Tab-separated table of C-alpha atoms in Angstrom:
chain	number	residue	atom	x	y	z
I	111	MET	CA	11.940	0.079	15.251
I	112	THR	CA	9.485	-1.657	12.997
I	113	ALA	CA	7.408	0.824	9.653
I	114	PHE	CA	4.069	-2.167	8.759
I	115	TYR	CA	2.971	-0.776	5.028
I	116	LEU	CA	-0.597	-1.795	4.362
I	117	THR	CA	-2.796	-1.775	1.831
I	118	HIS	CA	-6.100	-1.173	1.714
I	119	PRO	CA	-8.705	-4.620	0.957
I	120	GLN	CA	-11.619	-4.661	-1.736
I	121	VAL	CA	-13.674	-1.873	-3.057
I	122	GLU	CA	-16.780	-1.043	-4.530
I	123	ILE	CA	-15.699	-1.032	-8.290
I	124	GLU	CA	-17.755	2.250	-9.600
I	125	PRO	CA	-16.430	2.495	-13.156
I	126	GLU	CA	-18.211	6.079	-13.555
I	127	ARG	CA	-15.997	7.838	-10.313
I	128	PRO	CA	-12.223	8.410	-10.715
I	129	VAL	CA	-10.696	5.175	-9.273
I	130	PRO	CA	-8.799	7.367	-6.341
I	131	GLU	CA	-12.420	8.148	-4.625
I	132	TRP	CA	-13.685	4.285	-4.310
I	133	ARG	CA	-15.056	3.886	-1.553
I	134	LEU	CA	-14.281	0.327	0.829
I	135	SER	CA	-16.991	-2.377	-0.119
I	136	GLY	CA	-18.778	-3.770	2.245
I	137	ARG	CA	-15.880	-7.181	2.525
I	138	GLY	CA	-13.584	-4.917	2.522
I	139	ARG	CA	-14.949	-3.231	5.974
I	140	GLN	CA	-15.265	-6.533	7.431
I	141	ARG	CA	-11.487	-7.850	7.046
I	142	VAL	CA	-10.515	-4.512	8.542
I	143	GLU	CA	-12.781	-4.454	11.331
I	144	ALA	CA	-11.420	-8.053	11.854
I	145	MET	CA	-7.689	-7.063	12.114
I	146	LEU	CA	-8.184	-4.356	14.898
I	147	GLY	CA	-7.942	-6.710	17.833
I	148	LYS	CA	-4.229	-7.852	16.661
I	149	THR	CA	-1.834	-7.709	19.116
I	150	TRP	CA	1.194	-6.408	16.776
I	151	LEU	CA	-1.177	-3.070	16.051
I	152	ARG	CA	-1.567	-2.310	19.708
I	153	PRO	CA	2.384	-0.387	20.025
I	154	ILE	CA	1.356	1.752	16.130
I	155	ARG	CA	1.973	5.074	17.410
I	156	ARG	CA	1.689	6.884	14.207
I	157	ILE	CA	-0.636	6.554	11.091
I	158	VAL	CA	0.347	8.131	7.294
I	159	SER	CA	-1.899	7.249	4.687
I	160	SER	CA	-2.507	7.825	0.744
I	161	ALA	CA	-5.063	10.803	0.437
I	162	GLU	CA	-6.797	8.126	-1.956
I	163	LEU	CA	-10.385	7.222	0.023
I	164	LYS	CA	-10.083	3.735	0.138
I	165	ALA	CA	-6.776	3.827	2.036
I	166	VAL	CA	-8.204	6.968	4.164
I	167	GLU	CA	-11.312	4.807	4.840
I	168	THR	CA	-8.952	2.123	5.583
I	169	ALA	CA	-6.499	3.962	7.933
I	170	ALA	CA	-9.425	5.380	9.968
I	171	LEU	CA	-11.074	2.546	10.796
I	172	ILE	CA	-7.486	1.464	12.379
I	173	ALA	CA	-6.908	5.491	14.173
I	174	ALA	CA	-10.149	4.615	16.151
I	175	ARG	CA	-9.585	1.110	17.268
I	176	LEU	CA	-5.579	2.874	18.648
I	177	GLY	CA	-6.981	6.111	19.390
I	178	VAL	CA	-3.962	7.609	16.576
I	179	ALA	CA	-4.538	10.408	15.210
I	180	ILE	CA	-4.377	9.682	11.214
I	181	GLU	CA	-1.398	12.084	8.426
I	182	VAL	CA	-2.755	11.802	5.002
I	183	ASP	CA	0.337	12.169	1.986
I	184	PRO	CA	-0.997	12.672	-1.720
I	185	GLU	CA	2.124	11.693	-2.135
I	186	MET	CA	1.390	8.156	-1.037
I	187	GLY	CA	-1.139	7.739	-3.633
I	188	GLU	CA	-0.926	4.881	-6.525
I	189	ASN	CA	0.361	4.722	-9.714
I	190	ASP	CA	-1.454	7.567	-11.537
I	191	ARG	CA	-3.676	5.639	-14.370
I	192	SER	CA	-5.941	8.206	-15.234
I	193	ALA	CA	-4.872	8.761	-18.611
I	194	THR	CA	-6.621	5.199	-19.658
I	195	GLY	CA	-9.264	5.169	-16.800
I	196	PHE	CA	-11.170	2.115	-15.606
I	197	LEU	CA	-9.911	-0.712	-17.516
I	198	GLN	CA	-12.479	-3.973	-17.334
I	199	PRO	CA	-10.688	-6.666	-14.871
I	200	ASP	CA	-8.364	-9.051	-17.976
I	201	GLU	CA	-7.591	-5.348	-19.471
I	202	PHE	CA	-6.508	-4.029	-16.050
I	203	GLU	CA	-4.660	-7.475	-15.296
I	204	ALA	CA	-2.409	-6.708	-18.851
I	205	ALA	CA	-1.356	-3.685	-17.989
I	206	ALA	CA	-0.716	-4.304	-14.607
I	207	ASP	CA	1.959	-6.928	-16.438
I	208	ARG	CA	3.425	-4.330	-18.833
I	209	PHE	CA	3.384	-1.581	-15.771
I	210	PHE	CA	5.963	-4.085	-13.529
I	211	GLY	CA	7.141	-5.917	-16.316
I	212	GLU	CA	8.518	-2.650	-18.377
I	213	PRO	CA	9.104	-0.443	-14.862
I	214	GLN	CA	10.817	2.163	-17.510
I	215	LYS	CA	7.612	2.802	-20.529
I	216	SER	CA	5.043	4.543	-19.698
I	217	TRP	CA	1.982	1.771	-20.520
I	218	ARG	CA	-0.461	4.691	-22.598
I	219	GLY	CA	0.052	7.663	-20.509
I	220	TRP	CA	0.406	5.872	-16.805
I	221	GLU	CA	2.945	6.761	-14.731
I	222	ARG	CA	6.004	4.893	-15.286
I	223	ALA	CA	6.836	2.089	-12.295
I	224	VAL	CA	10.491	3.553	-11.277
I	225	ASP	CA	8.605	7.392	-11.147
I	226	ALA	CA	6.150	5.814	-8.740
I	227	ALA	CA	9.106	4.059	-7.052
I	228	ASP	CA	10.876	7.134	-6.728
I	229	ARG	CA	7.453	8.994	-4.921
I	230	ILE	CA	6.655	6.230	-2.772
I	231	GLU	CA	10.071	6.018	-1.128
I	232	ALA	CA	11.282	9.585	-1.065
I	233	ALA	CA	7.089	9.528	0.881
I	234	VAL	CA	7.698	7.170	3.494
I	235	ARG	CA	11.566	8.729	3.828
I	236	ARG	CA	9.961	11.275	4.866
I	237	ALA	CA	7.070	9.882	7.039
I	238	LEU	CA	9.895	8.360	8.558
I	239	ASN	CA	12.276	11.041	8.998
I	240	ARG	CA	12.116	12.108	12.524
I	241	SER	CA	13.861	12.695	15.857
I	242	GLU	CA	11.243	10.123	17.079
I	243	LEU	CA	10.854	7.036	16.110
I	244	VAL	CA	7.723	4.817	16.805
I	245	PRO	CA	6.031	2.375	15.523
I	246	THR	CA	4.139	3.900	11.969
I	247	LEU	CA	1.648	1.941	9.708
I	248	LEU	CA	1.582	2.946	6.534
I	249	VAL	CA	-1.742	3.100	4.421
I	250	GLY	CA	-1.474	2.731	0.743
I	251	HIS	CA	-2.110	0.896	-2.200
I	252	GLY	CA	-0.838	-2.933	-3.916
I	253	ALA	CA	1.465	-1.418	-6.180
I	254	VAL	CA	3.036	1.297	-4.747
I	255	GLY	CA	3.258	-1.016	-2.329
I	256	THR	CA	4.759	-3.680	-4.322
I	257	LEU	CA	7.718	-1.474	-5.709
I	258	LEU	CA	8.394	0.172	-1.658
I	259	LYS	CA	9.096	-3.228	-1.195
I	260	CYS	CA	11.207	-4.121	-4.293
I	261	ARG	CA	13.309	-0.706	-2.815
I	262	ILE	CA	13.536	-1.441	0.558
I	263	GLY	CA	14.553	-5.283	-0.064
I	264	SER	CA	16.843	-4.312	-3.396
I	265	ARG	CA	14.806	-6.641	-5.328
I	266	ARG	CA	14.303	-5.760	-9.024
I	267	ILE	CA	10.547	-4.714	-10.075
I	268	SER	CA	8.788	-7.692	-10.968
I	269	ARG	CA	4.507	-8.262	-10.391
I	270	ARG	CA	6.160	-11.477	-9.014
I	271	GLU	CA	6.426	-9.314	-6.051
I	272	ASP	CA	2.766	-8.116	-5.684
I	273	GLN	CA	0.752	-8.568	-3.074
I	274	PRO	CA	-2.367	-11.853	-3.325
I	275	ALA	CA	-5.299	-10.851	-5.166
I	276	GLY	CA	-7.521	-8.506	-3.130
I	277	GLY	CA	-5.335	-6.268	-1.243
I	278	GLY	CA	-5.500	-5.819	2.057
I	279	SER	CA	-1.988	-7.515	2.382
I	280	LEU	CA	1.082	-6.318	4.379
I	281	PHE	CA	4.814	-6.546	5.160
I	282	ALA	CA	7.488	-5.162	7.951
I	283	PHE	CA	9.985	-3.175	7.484
I	284	GLY	CA	13.222	-1.617	10.349
I	285	ILE	CA	12.282	1.852	10.364
I	286	ALA	CA	16.239	2.720	10.856
I	287	SER	CA	17.833	-0.612	8.732
I	288	ARG	CA	15.088	-0.566	6.374
I	289	GLU	CA	15.537	-3.380	6.032
I	290	LEU	CA	12.608	-6.115	4.941
I	291	LEU	CA	11.388	-8.408	7.991
I	292	CYS	CA	8.526	-9.967	6.361
I	293	ASP	CA	6.875	-10.142	2.619
I	294	TRP	CA	3.465	-9.625	1.759
I	295	THR	CA	0.973	-11.229	3.913
I	296	PRO	CA	-2.781	-10.924	4.150
I	297	MET	CA	-3.932	-8.477	7.165
I	298	GLU	CA	-5.760	-11.455	9.263
I	299	THR	CA	-2.950	-14.167	9.399
I	300	PHE	CA	-0.321	-11.551	10.187
I	301	GLU	CA	0.810	-11.716	14.154
I	302	GLY	CA	3.968	-10.156	13.605
I	303	VAL	CA	7.900	-9.779	13.122
I	304	ASP	CA	10.080	-11.702	15.535
I	305	ARG	CA	12.360	-8.769	16.084
I	306	ALA	CA	12.449	-4.764	15.727
I	307	GLY	CA	14.417	-4.312	12.759
């Protein structure tokens, strides 16, 4: 049985609003809608989302197509960057380099990468620790998704493991085996995996 971790795509950047309250942009919404006819989505029977608005909006579009309820878990949220608030793109990219490059350290009060990795791994384990295993879609964010992928793939935390720019990418792993079945793939081009893991 397979689980898929999908990151929300592009958002409306609103510096005056807390980042967890940002919404999908028109482009982001279009990308999700373009993915809804994909064959790999049809077997999904559970959707578990971060509580952040952009992730919930992504999950809701998919859930409406599949007729599946959304389960929301705040512990699946993005790494806590509230200590700095909004950062301009170049400053954010430099901060992200530090976040991944020094996972044991907090950059200006951000949640440490090792702590965010523990949190997302625990949240996903809880979500998937059920007697009835069903194909599951986890909807979240790029940084914690990368940390989760590193944990599942037994890879060192590194920005090289990060998703492509723009978000809206996914990877798959076996629910029982916890084996990484594919690396980040843009949602538009993902066609599924060859085995159930």
